[in-house]
């Protein structure tokens, strides 16, 4: 049965040269960073397009970017504000259901992680996929959410997960496996060595 109350939202930056993965680009060059971004974006869209157990949408930025987006997923604009405000806005579009928010730069992500997140929401108010760097590669929200789940978060810092968890005090939170996202050259080299996404 199609549970349209479950939505996966993929946060993605428009694939334009010099505008994506700037920390990574500083190490490997803008073209290689763009190629990596396009490969990851294509991979996640192929993973999610036509999925039966949930609907999937791309939340894109900048809102009016002319870009060649991969076909297969509906798109919504992220809108203005910091990452937390944009995530809150996207999640609020699907207030009556359960949402999973992910980025598109986690080569290790599998469909089983998304199923695990929705399963864990059966007994929790929120689920996080912790990243090696103190952030998180996934957050899943049930229908009982704090008004501002991502307020006061120091993004792109080792405190991102801890700051977010403060907003979930006195709520049941569960965690998925730890993964490494690709933010800089060291991450990229580690993944090239493992090459799970070729």
PDB file of C-alpha atoms in Angstrom, residues 26-112:
ATOM      1  CA  UNK A  26      39.098  24.251  -2.773  1.00  0.00           C
ATOM      2  CA  UNK A  27      40.910  20.912  -2.637  1.00  0.00           C
ATOM      3  CA  UNK A  28      40.086  19.178  -5.920  1.00  0.00           C
ATOM      4  CA  UNK A  29      39.010  22.020  -8.217  1.00  0.00           C
ATOM      5  CA  UNK A  30      35.590  23.341  -9.215  1.00  0.00           C
ATOM      6  CA  UNK A  31      35.105  20.979 -12.189  1.00  0.00           C
ATOM      7  CA  UNK A  32      35.856  17.815 -10.212  1.00  0.00           C
ATOM      8  CA  UNK A  33      33.590  19.063  -7.388  1.00  0.00           C
ATOM      9  CA  UNK A  34      30.765  19.698  -9.863  1.00  0.00           C
ATOM     10  CA  UNK A  35      31.254  16.234 -11.419  1.00  0.00           C
ATOM     11  CA  UNK A  36      31.078  14.645  -7.976  1.00  0.00           C
ATOM     12  CA  UNK A  37      27.950  16.660  -7.087  1.00  0.00           C
ATOM     13  CA  UNK A  38      26.234  15.600 -10.344  1.00  0.00           C
ATOM     14  CA  UNK A  39      27.175  11.953  -9.770  1.00  0.00           C
ATOM     15  CA  UNK A  40      25.741  12.028  -6.235  1.00  0.00           C
ATOM     16  CA  UNK A  41      22.597  13.867  -7.349  1.00  0.00           C
ATOM     17  CA  UNK A  42      22.028  11.388 -10.183  1.00  0.00           C
ATOM     18  CA  UNK A  43      22.587   8.462  -7.836  1.00  0.00           C
ATOM     19  CA  UNK A  44      20.091   9.642  -5.215  1.00  0.00           C
ATOM     20  CA  UNK A  45      17.427  10.461  -7.835  1.00  0.00           C
ATOM     21  CA  UNK A  46      17.818   6.990  -9.394  1.00  0.00           C
ATOM     22  CA  UNK A  47      17.555   5.472  -5.917  1.00  0.00           C
ATOM     23  CA  UNK A  48      14.325   7.323  -5.103  1.00  0.00           C
ATOM     24  CA  UNK A  49      12.492   7.861  -8.396  1.00  0.00           C
ATOM     25  CA  UNK A  50       9.383   5.696  -8.733  1.00  0.00           C
ATOM     26  CA  UNK A  51       9.691   4.364  -5.199  1.00  0.00           C
ATOM     27  CA  UNK A  52       6.482   2.796  -3.919  1.00  0.00           C
ATOM     28  CA  UNK A  53       6.781   3.140  -0.148  1.00  0.00           C
ATOM     29  CA  UNK A  54       7.119   6.911   0.055  1.00  0.00           C
ATOM     30  CA  UNK A  55       7.074   9.996  -2.137  1.00  0.00           C
ATOM     31  CA  UNK A  56      10.374  11.794  -2.747  1.00  0.00           C
ATOM     32  CA  UNK A  57      11.009  15.435  -3.629  1.00  0.00           C
ATOM     33  CA  UNK A  58      14.082  17.551  -4.344  1.00  0.00           C
ATOM     34  CA  UNK A  59      14.273  20.749  -2.275  1.00  0.00           C
ATOM     35  CA  UNK A  60      16.491  22.973  -4.385  1.00  0.00           C
ATOM     36  CA  UNK A  61      18.494  26.176  -3.992  1.00  0.00           C
ATOM     37  CA  UNK A  62      18.910  28.851  -5.288  1.00  0.00           C
ATOM     38  CA  UNK A  63      15.173  29.035  -5.983  1.00  0.00           C
ATOM     39  CA  UNK A  64      15.417  30.372  -9.534  1.00  0.00           C
ATOM     40  CA  UNK A  65      18.566  28.620 -10.655  1.00  0.00           C
ATOM     41  CA  UNK A  66      18.709  27.536 -14.274  1.00  0.00           C
ATOM     42  CA  UNK A  67      20.257  24.103 -13.985  1.00  0.00           C
ATOM     43  CA  UNK A  68      20.004  20.671 -15.544  1.00  0.00           C
ATOM     44  CA  UNK A  69      18.260  18.804 -12.760  1.00  0.00           C
ATOM     45  CA  UNK A  70      18.015  15.028 -13.106  1.00  0.00           C
ATOM     46  CA  UNK A  71      14.534  13.944 -14.172  1.00  0.00           C
ATOM     47  CA  UNK A  72      12.375  11.757 -12.000  1.00  0.00           C
ATOM     48  CA  UNK A  73      11.618  13.747  -8.845  1.00  0.00           C
ATOM     49  CA  UNK A  74       9.299  16.669  -8.183  1.00  0.00           C
ATOM     50  CA  UNK A  75      11.081  19.844  -7.028  1.00  0.00           C
ATOM     51  CA  UNK A  76      10.218  22.376  -4.350  1.00  0.00           C
ATOM     52  CA  UNK A  77      12.190  25.561  -3.623  1.00  0.00           C
ATOM     53  CA  UNK A  78      14.123  25.769  -0.337  1.00  0.00           C
ATOM     54  CA  UNK A  79      13.360  29.491  -0.014  1.00  0.00           C
ATOM     55  CA  UNK A  80      15.240  31.998   2.127  1.00  0.00           C
ATOM     56  CA  UNK A  81      16.985  31.771   5.468  1.00  0.00           C
ATOM     57  CA  UNK A  82      19.720  29.668   7.017  1.00  0.00           C
ATOM     58  CA  UNK A  83      19.801  25.912   6.545  1.00  0.00           C
ATOM     59  CA  UNK A  84      17.660  25.362   9.656  1.00  0.00           C
ATOM     60  CA  UNK A  85      14.916  27.715   8.487  1.00  0.00           C
ATOM     61  CA  UNK A  86      14.918  26.115   5.048  1.00  0.00           C
ATOM     62  CA  UNK A  87      14.737  22.594   6.545  1.00  0.00           C
ATOM     63  CA  UNK A  88      11.901  23.613   8.861  1.00  0.00           C
ATOM     64  CA  UNK A  89       9.974  25.150   5.936  1.00  0.00           C
ATOM     65  CA  UNK A  90      10.413  22.024   3.796  1.00  0.00           C
ATOM     66  CA  UNK A  91       9.344  19.704   6.632  1.00  0.00           C
ATOM     67  CA  UNK A  92       6.306  21.893   7.349  1.00  0.00           C
ATOM     68  CA  UNK A  93       5.003  21.336   3.817  1.00  0.00           C
ATOM     69  CA  UNK A  94       4.286  17.758   4.971  1.00  0.00           C
ATOM     70  CA  UNK A  95       3.078  18.413   8.513  1.00  0.00           C
ATOM     71  CA  UNK A  96       0.443  15.673   8.489  1.00  0.00           C
ATOM     72  CA  UNK A  97       2.897  12.963   7.634  1.00  0.00           C
ATOM     73  CA  UNK A  98       6.366  11.731   8.489  1.00  0.00           C
ATOM     74  CA  UNK A  99       9.362  13.219   6.734  1.00  0.00           C
ATOM     75  CA  UNK A 100      12.960  12.211   6.195  1.00  0.00           C
ATOM     76  CA  UNK A 101      15.408  14.964   5.200  1.00  0.00           C
ATOM     77  CA  UNK A 102      18.722  14.049   3.595  1.00  0.00           C
ATOM     78  CA  UNK A 103      21.470  15.766   1.635  1.00  0.00           C
ATOM     79  CA  UNK A 104      22.771  14.477  -1.666  1.00  0.00           C
ATOM     80  CA  UNK A 105      26.466  14.087  -0.758  1.00  0.00           C
ATOM     81  CA  UNK A 106      26.428  10.813   1.191  1.00  0.00           C
ATOM     82  CA  UNK A 107      27.774   8.086  -1.101  1.00  0.00           C
ATOM     83  CA  UNK A 108      27.132   5.424   1.559  1.00  0.00           C
ATOM     84  CA  UNK A 109      23.387   6.088   1.780  1.00  0.00           C
ATOM     85  CA  UNK A 110      21.174   3.118   0.891  1.00  0.00           C
ATOM     86  CA  UNK A 111      17.412   2.679   0.575  1.00  0.00           C
ATOM     87  CA  UNK A 112      17.606   0.470   3.660  1.00  0.00           C
TER      88      UNK A 112
END
